[in-house]
Amino acid sequence: MIYKRMFIILLLIVGSCTSDPGLQFQEQGREVPEFSAEQAYQYIEEQVNFGPRVPNSEAHRKAVQYFRNHFLETAGQQSVFVQSFQTEVYGDSLRLYNILASFGTDKQDRILLAAHWDSRPRAEEDPNDPESPILGADDGGSGVGVLMELANVFAENEPPIGVDIILFDGEDYGERSDLANYFLGSRHWGNNPPVPGYSPRFGILLDMVGGQNAQFPKEGYSMDYAPNLVNEVWAIGREFGYDDLFPDEIGSRISDDHYIVERLTGIPMINIIHHRMSPTGELEFPPYWHTQNDDMDIIDQEVMQAVGDVLLELIYNRIPQ
């Protein structure tokens, strides 16, 4: 099922600005609305209650309608688009859905916020149950929960710049090390843009932004694509007292939806993602990553509050007109 109403609106908001990795930021003296981590937590819980959101499952189908309904309520009927597509992976024909919502559709100057909404069909890092799908409370659910709450904020407090939210499907379907079958939704969106020429100032991807003991070092590809944006986001984090979450240190290069988007479209996109470097320089994800422990027990509202606070300060008070 494809919803086409958004097409006319999107045709009016193709960005006229260029994708510039030398993005500049400055305090603007604008009022910044509040973020509710409690509400974002509820949105994660509601996703998890569907069960694992694995493509072709009943939970996956229910989640599509859940997300669509939320954005219809916040962005409006003419500003929501579900990009449906079909692809074959490991002999299975998958029906996938990218969900898009636009705020401030009268503004040509725009930014992009994204997360993936599917959950992993296997838990290969789990020593006890590696074959069953995971709930993905953090890996998938948390980024979506933050964006759903941001949609509430945008609906009540018009942002000074146009904001487009994309929930990518099929990010986590590939088997271990088979990157060709990850990032299915962002690949499809990048190769089949609903509006050719879409050119926001920048994009921000949220991936695993709600887990206990989170830490967000500066992801390597993000520093390649938009170092000024990374440094601004991390500086805001430190200004707000979130030094532990946003350490001033370079992390690993992580293949993720932002990498696909930048490669296919040229949009400078960064990734806020929970990871760390081991003392020997190895990439480490949190201990619940790709296990059955990625459930509501590991979600920390204080982490989501920090992420929400930083993003709202950036959007409402740091982007020059």
JSON list of N, CA, C and O in Angstrom, two decimals, residues 268-311:
[
{"chain": "A", "resi": 268, "resn": "PRO", "atom": "N", "xyz": [25.00, 15.45, 3.53]},
{"chain": "A", "resi": 268, "resn": "PRO", "atom": "CA", "xyz": [25.91, 15.23, 4.65]},
{"chain": "A", "resi": 268, "resn": "PRO", "atom": "C", "xyz": [25.13, 14.79, 5.88]},
{"chain": "A", "resi": 268, "resn": "PRO", "atom": "O", "xyz": [24.34, 15.55, 6.42]},
{"chain": "A", "resi": 269, "resn": "MET", "atom": "N", "xyz": [25.37, 13.56, 6.31]},
{"chain": "A", "resi": 269, "resn": "MET", "atom": "CA", "xyz": [24.55, 12.99, 7.37]},
{"chain": "A", "resi": 269, "resn": "MET", "atom": "C", "xyz": [25.44, 12.39, 8.45]},
{"chain": "A", "resi": 269, "resn": "MET", "atom": "O", "xyz": [26.45, 11.73, 8.14]},
{"chain": "A", "resi": 270, "resn": "ILE", "atom": "N", "xyz": [25.08, 12.63, 9.70]},
{"chain": "A", "resi": 270, "resn": "ILE", "atom": "CA", "xyz": [25.86, 12.11, 10.82]},
{"chain": "A", "resi": 270, "resn": "ILE", "atom": "C", "xyz": [25.05, 11.08, 11.58]},
{"chain": "A", "resi": 270, "resn": "ILE", "atom": "O", "xyz": [23.83, 10.97, 11.43]},
{"chain": "A", "resi": 271, "resn": "ASN", "atom": "N", "xyz": [25.74, 10.33, 12.44]},
{"chain": "A", "resi": 271, "resn": "ASN", "atom": "CA", "xyz": [25.13, 9.23, 13.17]},
{"chain": "A", "resi": 271, "resn": "ASN", "atom": "C", "xyz": [25.42, 9.39, 14.66]},
{"chain": "A", "resi": 271, "resn": "ASN", "atom": "O", "xyz": [26.59, 9.43, 15.07]},
{"chain": "A", "resi": 272, "resn": "ILE", "atom": "N", "xyz": [24.38, 9.51, 15.45]},
{"chain": "A", "resi": 272, "resn": "ILE", "atom": "CA", "xyz": [24.51, 9.42, 16.91]},
{"chain": "A", "resi": 272, "resn": "ILE", "atom": "C", "xyz": [24.21, 7.97, 17.27]},
{"chain": "A", "resi": 272, "resn": "ILE", "atom": "O", "xyz": [23.07, 7.53, 17.17]},
{"chain": "A", "resi": 273, "resn": "ILE", "atom": "N", "xyz": [25.24, 7.24, 17.68]},
{"chain": "A", "resi": 273, "resn": "ILE", "atom": "CA", "xyz": [25.10, 5.80, 17.89]},
{"chain": "A", "resi": 273, "resn": "ILE", "atom": "C", "xyz": [25.92, 5.35, 19.09]},
{"chain": "A", "resi": 273, "resn": "ILE", "atom": "O", "xyz": [27.09, 5.76, 19.25]},
{"chain": "A", "resi": 274, "resn": "HIS", "atom": "N", "xyz": [25.34, 4.52, 19.91]},
{"chain": "A", "resi": 274, "resn": "HIS", "atom": "CA", "xyz": [25.98, 3.97, 21.11]},
{"chain": "A", "resi": 274, "resn": "HIS", "atom": "C", "xyz": [27.04, 2.96, 20.68]},
{"chain": "A", "resi": 274, "resn": "HIS", "atom": "O", "xyz": [26.73, 1.91, 20.13]},
{"chain": "A", "resi": 275, "resn": "HIS", "atom": "N", "xyz": [28.29, 3.31, 20.94]},
{"chain": "A", "resi": 275, "resn": "HIS", "atom": "CA", "xyz": [29.40, 2.38, 20.71]},
{"chain": "A", "resi": 275, "resn": "HIS", "atom": "C", "xyz": [30.61, 2.91, 21.46]},
{"chain": "A", "resi": 275, "resn": "HIS", "atom": "O", "xyz": [30.59, 4.00, 22.03]},
{"chain": "A", "resi": 276, "resn": "ARG", "atom": "N", "xyz": [31.65, 2.15, 21.48]},
{"chain": "A", "resi": 276, "resn": "ARG", "atom": "CA", "xyz": [32.91, 2.61, 22.07]},
{"chain": "A", "resi": 276, "resn": "ARG", "atom": "C", "xyz": [34.07, 1.85, 21.42]},
{"chain": "A", "resi": 276, "resn": "ARG", "atom": "O", "xyz": [33.87, 0.86, 20.75]},
{"chain": "A", "resi": 277, "resn": "MET", "atom": "N", "xyz": [35.25, 2.39, 21.64]},
{"chain": "A", "resi": 277, "resn": "MET", "atom": "CA", "xyz": [36.46, 1.74, 21.16]},
{"chain": "A", "resi": 277, "resn": "MET", "atom": "C", "xyz": [37.13, 1.02, 22.33]},
{"chain": "A", "resi": 277, "resn": "MET", "atom": "O", "xyz": [37.29, 1.59, 23.42]},
{"chain": "A", "resi": 278, "resn": "SER", "atom": "N", "xyz": [37.51, -0.22, 22.11]},
{"chain": "A", "resi": 278, "resn": "SER", "atom": "CA", "xyz": [38.22, -0.98, 23.14]},
{"chain": "A", "resi": 278, "resn": "SER", "atom": "C", "xyz": [39.64, -0.43, 23.29]},
{"chain": "A", "resi": 278, "resn": "SER", "atom": "O", "xyz": [40.12, 0.33, 22.44]},
{"chain": "A", "resi": 279, "resn": "PRO", "atom": "N", "xyz": [40.34, -0.79, 24.38]},
{"chain": "A", "resi": 279, "resn": "PRO", "atom": "CA", "xyz": [41.72, -0.33, 24.53]},
{"chain": "A", "resi": 279, "resn": "PRO", "atom": "C", "xyz": [42.62, -0.73, 23.38]},
{"chain": "A", "resi": 279, "resn": "PRO", "atom": "O", "xyz": [43.65, -0.09, 23.13]},
{"chain": "A", "resi": 280, "resn": "THR", "atom": "N", "xyz": [42.25, -1.77, 22.64]},
{"chain": "A", "resi": 280, "resn": "THR", "atom": "CA", "xyz": [43.06, -2.20, 21.50]},
{"chain": "A", "resi": 280, "resn": "THR", "atom": "C", "xyz": [42.55, -1.62, 20.18]},
{"chain": "A", "resi": 280, "resn": "THR", "atom": "O", "xyz": [43.02, -2.00, 19.11]},
{"chain": "A", "resi": 281, "resn": "GLY", "atom": "N", "xyz": [41.58, -0.69, 20.28]},
{"chain": "A", "resi": 281, "resn": "GLY", "atom": "CA", "xyz": [41.09, -0.03, 19.08]},
{"chain": "A", "resi": 281, "resn": "GLY", "atom": "C", "xyz": [39.99, -0.76, 18.35]},
{"chain": "A", "resi": 281, "resn": "GLY", "atom": "O", "xyz": [39.65, -0.41, 17.21]},
{"chain": "A", "resi": 282, "resn": "GLU", "atom": "N", "xyz": [39.36, -1.76, 18.97]},
{"chain": "A", "resi": 282, "resn": "GLU", "atom": "CA", "xyz": [38.29, -2.52, 18.35]},
{"chain": "A", "resi": 282, "resn": "GLU", "atom": "C", "xyz": [36.94, -1.87, 18.63]},
{"chain": "A", "resi": 282, "resn": "GLU", "atom": "O", "xyz": [36.70, -1.34, 19.72]},
{"chain": "A", "resi": 283, "resn": "LEU", "atom": "N", "xyz": [36.04, -1.91, 17.64]},
{"chain": "A", "resi": 283, "resn": "LEU", "atom": "CA", "xyz": [34.69, -1.42, 17.81]},
{"chain": "A", "resi": 283, "resn": "LEU", "atom": "C", "xyz": [33.92, -2.32, 18.75]},
{"chain": "A", "resi": 283, "resn": "LEU", "atom": "O", "xyz": [33.91, -3.54, 18.58]},
{"chain": "A", "resi": 284, "resn": "GLU", "atom": "N", "xyz": [33.25, -1.71, 19.74]},
{"chain": "A", "resi": 284, "resn": "GLU", "atom": "CA", "xyz": [32.42, -2.48, 20.67]},
{"chain": "A", "resi": 284, "resn": "GLU", "atom": "C", "xyz": [31.03, -1.84, 20.73]},
{"chain": "A", "resi": 284, "resn": "GLU", "atom": "O", "xyz": [30.90, -0.64, 20.92]},
{"chain": "A", "resi": 285, "resn": "PHE", "atom": "N", "xyz": [30.00, -2.69, 20.58]},
{"chain": "A", "resi": 285, "resn": "PHE", "atom": "CA", "xyz": [28.63, -2.27, 20.81]},
{"chain": "A", "resi": 285, "resn": "PHE", "atom": "C", "xyz": [28.22, -2.70, 22.22]},
{"chain": "A", "resi": 285, "resn": "PHE", "atom": "O", "xyz": [28.91, -3.51, 22.86]},
{"chain": "A", "resi": 286, "resn": "PRO", "atom": "N", "xyz": [27.10, -2.17, 22.73]},
{"chain": "A", "resi": 286, "resn": "PRO", "atom": "CA", "xyz": [26.69, -2.53, 24.10]},
{"chain": "A", "resi": 286, "resn": "PRO", "atom": "C", "xyz": [26.45, -4.03, 24.24]},
{"chain": "A", "resi": 286, "resn": "PRO", "atom": "O", "xyz": [26.17, -4.73, 23.27]},
{"chain": "A", "resi": 287, "resn": "PRO", "atom": "N", "xyz": [26.55, -4.56, 25.45]},
{"chain": "A", "resi": 287, "resn": "PRO", "atom": "CA", "xyz": [26.47, -6.01, 25.65]},
{"chain": "A", "resi": 287, "resn": "PRO", "atom": "C", "xyz": [25.15, -6.65, 25.25]},
{"chain": "A", "resi": 287, "resn": "PRO", "atom": "O", "xyz": [25.09, -7.85, 24.99]},
{"chain": "A", "resi": 288, "resn": "TYR", "atom": "N", "xyz": [24.08, -5.86, 25.19]},
{"chain": "A", "resi": 288, "resn": "TYR", "atom": "CA", "xyz": [22.77, -6.41, 24.80]},
{"chain": "A", "resi": 288, "resn": "TYR", "atom": "C", "xyz": [22.56, -6.39, 23.30]},
{"chain": "A", "resi": 288, "resn": "TYR", "atom": "O", "xyz": [21.54, -6.88, 22.80]},
{"chain": "A", "resi": 289, "resn": "TRP", "atom": "N", "xyz": [23.49, -5.83, 22.54]},
{"chain": "A", "resi": 289, "resn": "TRP", "atom": "CA", "xyz": [23.37, -5.67, 21.09]},
{"chain": "A", "resi": 289, "resn": "TRP", "atom": "C", "xyz": [23.19, -7.02, 20.41]},
{"chain": "A", "resi": 289, "resn": "TRP", "atom": "O", "xyz": [23.95, -7.96, 20.63]},
{"chain": "A", "resi": 290, "resn": "HIS", "atom": "N", "xyz": [22.16, -7.14, 19.61]},
{"chain": "A", "resi": 290, "resn": "HIS", "atom": "CA", "xyz": [21.83, -8.36, 18.85]},
{"chain": "A", "resi": 290, "resn": "HIS", "atom": "C", "xyz": [21.66, -9.57, 19.76]},
{"chain": "A", "resi": 290, "resn": "HIS", "atom": "O", "xyz": [22.01, -10.70, 19.41]},
{"chain": "A", "resi": 291, "resn": "THR", "atom": "N", "xyz": [21.10, -9.31, 20.96]},
{"chain": "A", "resi": 291, "resn": "THR", "atom": "CA", "xyz": [20.75, -10.39, 21.88]},
{"chain": "A", "resi": 291, "resn": "THR", "atom": "C", "xyz": [19.29, -10.21, 22.32]},
{"chain": "A", "resi": 291, "resn": "THR", "atom": "O", "xyz": [18.67, -9.18, 22.06]},
{"chain": "A", "resi": 292, "resn": "GLN", "atom": "N", "xyz": [18.80, -11.20, 23.05]},
{"chain": "A", "resi": 292, "resn": "GLN", "atom": "CA", "xyz": [17.44, -11.12, 23.57]},
{"chain": "A", "resi": 292, "resn": "GLN", "atom": "C", "xyz": [17.31, -10.14, 24.74]},
{"chain": "A", "resi": 292, "resn": "GLN", "atom": "O", "xyz": [16.20, -9.88, 25.21]},
{"chain": "A", "resi": 293, "resn": "ASN", "atom": "N", "xyz": [18.43, -9.60, 25.19]},
{"chain": "A", "resi": 293, "resn": "ASN", "atom": "CA", "xyz": [18.39, -8.63, 26.28]},
{"chain": "A", "resi": 293, "resn": "ASN", "atom": "C", "xyz": [18.09, -7.21, 25.81]},
{"chain": "A", "resi": 293, "resn": "ASN", "atom": "O", "xyz": [17.99, -6.30, 26.64]},
{"chain": "A", "resi": 294, "resn": "ASP", "atom": "N", "xyz": [17.95, -7.03, 24.51]},
{"chain": "A", "resi": 294, "resn": "ASP", "atom": "CA", "xyz": [17.59, -5.70, 24.00]},
{"chain": "A", "resi": 294, "resn": "ASP", "atom": "C", "xyz": [16.08, -5.51, 24.16]},
{"chain": "A", "resi": 294, "resn": "ASP", "atom": "O", "xyz": [15.31, -5.56, 23.20]},
{"chain": "A", "resi": 295, "resn": "ASP", "atom": "N", "xyz": [15.69, -5.30, 25.43]},
{"chain": "A", "resi": 295, "resn": "ASP", "atom": "CA", "xyz": [14.27, -5.16, 25.76]},
{"chain": "A", "resi": 295, "resn": "ASP", "atom": "C", "xyz": [14.09, -3.90, 26.62]},
{"chain": "A", "resi": 295, "resn": "ASP", "atom": "O", "xyz": [15.02, -3.10, 26.77]},
{"chain": "A", "resi": 296, "resn": "MET", "atom": "N", "xyz": [12.92, -3.70, 27.18]},
{"chain": "A", "resi": 296, "resn": "MET", "atom": "CA", "xyz": [12.64, -2.47, 27.90]},
{"chain": "A", "resi": 296, "resn": "MET", "atom": "C", "xyz": [13.49, -2.32, 29.16]},
{"chain": "A", "resi": 296, "resn": "MET", "atom": "O", "xyz": [13.69, -1.20, 29.65]},
{"chain": "A", "resi": 297, "resn": "ASP", "atom": "N", "xyz": [14.02, -3.41, 29.68]},
{"chain": "A", "resi": 297, "resn": "ASP", "atom": "CA", "xyz": [14.81, -3.33, 30.91]},
{"chain": "A", "resi": 297, "resn": "ASP", "atom": "C", "xyz": [16.09, -2.51, 30.73]},
{"chain": "A", "resi": 297, "resn": "ASP", "atom": "O", "xyz": [16.64, -2.00, 31.72]},
{"chain": "A", "resi": 298, "resn": "ILE", "atom": "N", "xyz": [16.58, -2.39, 29.50]},
{"chain": "A", "resi": 298, "resn": "ILE", "atom": "CA", "xyz": [17.84, -1.67, 29.31]},
{"chain": "A", "resi": 298, "resn": "ILE", "atom": "C", "xyz": [17.62, -0.24, 28.83]},
{"chain": "A", "resi": 298, "resn": "ILE", "atom": "O", "xyz": [18.59, 0.49, 28.59]},
{"chain": "A", "resi": 299, "resn": "ILE", "atom": "N", "xyz": [16.37, 0.19, 28.72]},
{"chain": "A", "resi": 299, "resn": "ILE", "atom": "CA", "xyz": [16.09, 1.56, 28.27]},
{"chain": "A", "resi": 299, "resn": "ILE", "atom": "C", "xyz": [16.23, 2.54, 29.43]},
{"chain": "A", "resi": 299, "resn": "ILE", "atom": "O", "xyz": [15.71, 2.31, 30.52]},
{"chain": "A", "resi": 300, "resn": "ASP", "atom": "N", "xyz": [16.94, 3.63, 29.19]},
{"chain": "A", "resi": 300, "resn": "ASP", "atom": "CA", "xyz": [17.23, 4.64, 30.20]},
{"chain": "A", "resi": 300, "resn": "ASP", "atom": "C", "xyz": [16.65, 5.98, 29.72]},
{"chain": "A", "resi": 300, "resn": "ASP", "atom": "O", "xyz": [17.12, 6.56, 28.74]},
{"chain": "A", "resi": 301, "resn": "GLN", "atom": "N", "xyz": [15.65, 6.47, 30.44]},
{"chain": "A", "resi": 301, "resn": "GLN", "atom": "CA", "xyz": [15.01, 7.72, 30.04]},
{"chain": "A", "resi": 301, "resn": "GLN", "atom": "C", "xyz": [15.97, 8.90, 30.09]},
{"chain": "A", "resi": 301, "resn": "GLN", "atom": "O", "xyz": [15.83, 9.86, 29.31]},
{"chain": "A", "resi": 302, "resn": "GLU", "atom": "N", "xyz": [16.95, 8.88, 30.98]},
{"chain": "A", "resi": 302, "resn": "GLU", "atom": "CA", "xyz": [17.89, 9.99, 31.07]},
{"chain": "A", "resi": 302, "resn": "GLU", "atom": "C", "xyz": [18.73, 10.11, 29.81]},
{"chain": "A", "resi": 302, "resn": "GLU", "atom": "O", "xyz": [19.08, 11.23, 29.39]},
{"chain": "A", "resi": 303, "resn": "VAL", "atom": "N", "xyz": [19.07, 8.98, 29.19]},
{"chain": "A", "resi": 303, "resn": "VAL", "atom": "CA", "xyz": [19.81, 9.01, 27.94]},
{"chain": "A", "resi": 303, "resn": "VAL", "atom": "C", "xyz": [18.97, 9.66, 26.85]},
{"chain": "A", "resi": 303, "resn": "VAL", "atom": "O", "xyz": [19.44, 10.54, 26.11]},
{"chain": "A", "resi": 304, "resn": "MET", "atom": "N", "xyz": [17.71, 9.24, 26.74]},
{"chain": "A", "resi": 304, "resn": "MET", "atom": "CA", "xyz": [16.83, 9.83, 25.73]},
{"chain": "A", "resi": 304, "resn": "MET", "atom": "C", "xyz": [16.58, 11.30, 25.99]},
{"chain": "A", "resi": 304, "resn": "MET", "atom": "O", "xyz": [16.48, 12.10, 25.04]},
{"chain": "A", "resi": 305, "resn": "GLN", "atom": "N", "xyz": [16.49, 11.69, 27.26]},
{"chain": "A", "resi": 305, "resn": "GLN", "atom": "CA", "xyz": [16.30, 13.11, 27.57]},
{"chain": "A", "resi": 305, "resn": "GLN", "atom": "C", "xyz": [17.48, 13.93, 27.06]},
{"chain": "A", "resi": 305, "resn": "GLN", "atom": "O", "xyz": [17.29, 15.02, 26.49]},
{"chain": "A", "resi": 306, "resn": "ALA", "atom": "N", "xyz": [18.67, 13.42, 27.26]},
{"chain": "A", "resi": 306, "resn": "ALA", "atom": "CA", "xyz": [19.86, 14.12, 26.79]},
{"chain": "A", "resi": 306, "resn": "ALA", "atom": "C", "xyz": [19.85, 14.28, 25.28]},
{"chain": "A", "resi": 306, "resn": "ALA", "atom": "O", "xyz": [20.12, 15.37, 24.75]},
{"chain": "A", "resi": 307, "resn": "VAL", "atom": "N", "xyz": [19.54, 13.21, 24.57]},
{"chain": "A", "resi": 307, "resn": "VAL", "atom": "CA", "xyz": [19.52, 13.26, 23.11]},
{"chain": "A", "resi": 307, "resn": "VAL", "atom": "C", "xyz": [18.45, 14.24, 22.63]},
{"chain": "A", "resi": 307, "resn": "VAL", "atom": "O", "xyz": [18.69, 15.07, 21.74]},
{"chain": "A", "resi": 308, "resn": "GLY", "atom": "N", "xyz": [17.27, 14.17, 23.22]},
{"chain": "A", "resi": 308, "resn": "GLY", "atom": "CA", "xyz": [16.20, 15.08, 22.84]},
{"chain": "A", "resi": 308, "resn": "GLY", "atom": "C", "xyz": [16.53, 16.53, 23.13]},
{"chain": "A", "resi": 308, "resn": "GLY", "atom": "O", "xyz": [16.28, 17.42, 22.30]},
{"chain": "A", "resi": 309, "resn": "ASP", "atom": "N", "xyz": [17.12, 16.80, 24.29]},
{"chain": "A", "resi": 309, "resn": "ASP", "atom": "CA", "xyz": [17.50, 18.16, 24.64]},
{"chain": "A", "resi": 309, "resn": "ASP", "atom": "C", "xyz": [18.50, 18.74, 23.64]},
{"chain": "A", "resi": 309, "resn": "ASP", "atom": "O", "xyz": [18.38, 19.89, 23.20]},
{"chain": "A", "resi": 310, "resn": "VAL", "atom": "N", "xyz": [19.49, 17.94, 23.31]},
{"chain": "A", "resi": 310, "resn": "VAL", "atom": "CA", "xyz": [20.54, 18.41, 22.39]},
{"chain": "A", "resi": 310, "resn": "VAL", "atom": "C", "xyz": [19.97, 18.69, 21.01]},
{"chain": "A", "resi": 310, "resn": "VAL", "atom": "O", "xyz": [20.27, 19.71, 20.38]},
{"chain": "A", "resi": 311, "resn": "LEU", "atom": "N", "xyz": [19.13, 17.79, 20.51]},
{"chain": "A", "resi": 311, "resn": "LEU", "atom": "CA", "xyz": [18.57, 17.98, 19.17]},
{"chain": "A", "resi": 311, "resn": "LEU", "atom": "C", "xyz": [17.66, 19.20, 19.11]},
{"chain": "A", "resi": 311, "resn": "LEU", "atom": "O", "xyz": [17.69, 19.96, 18.14]}
]
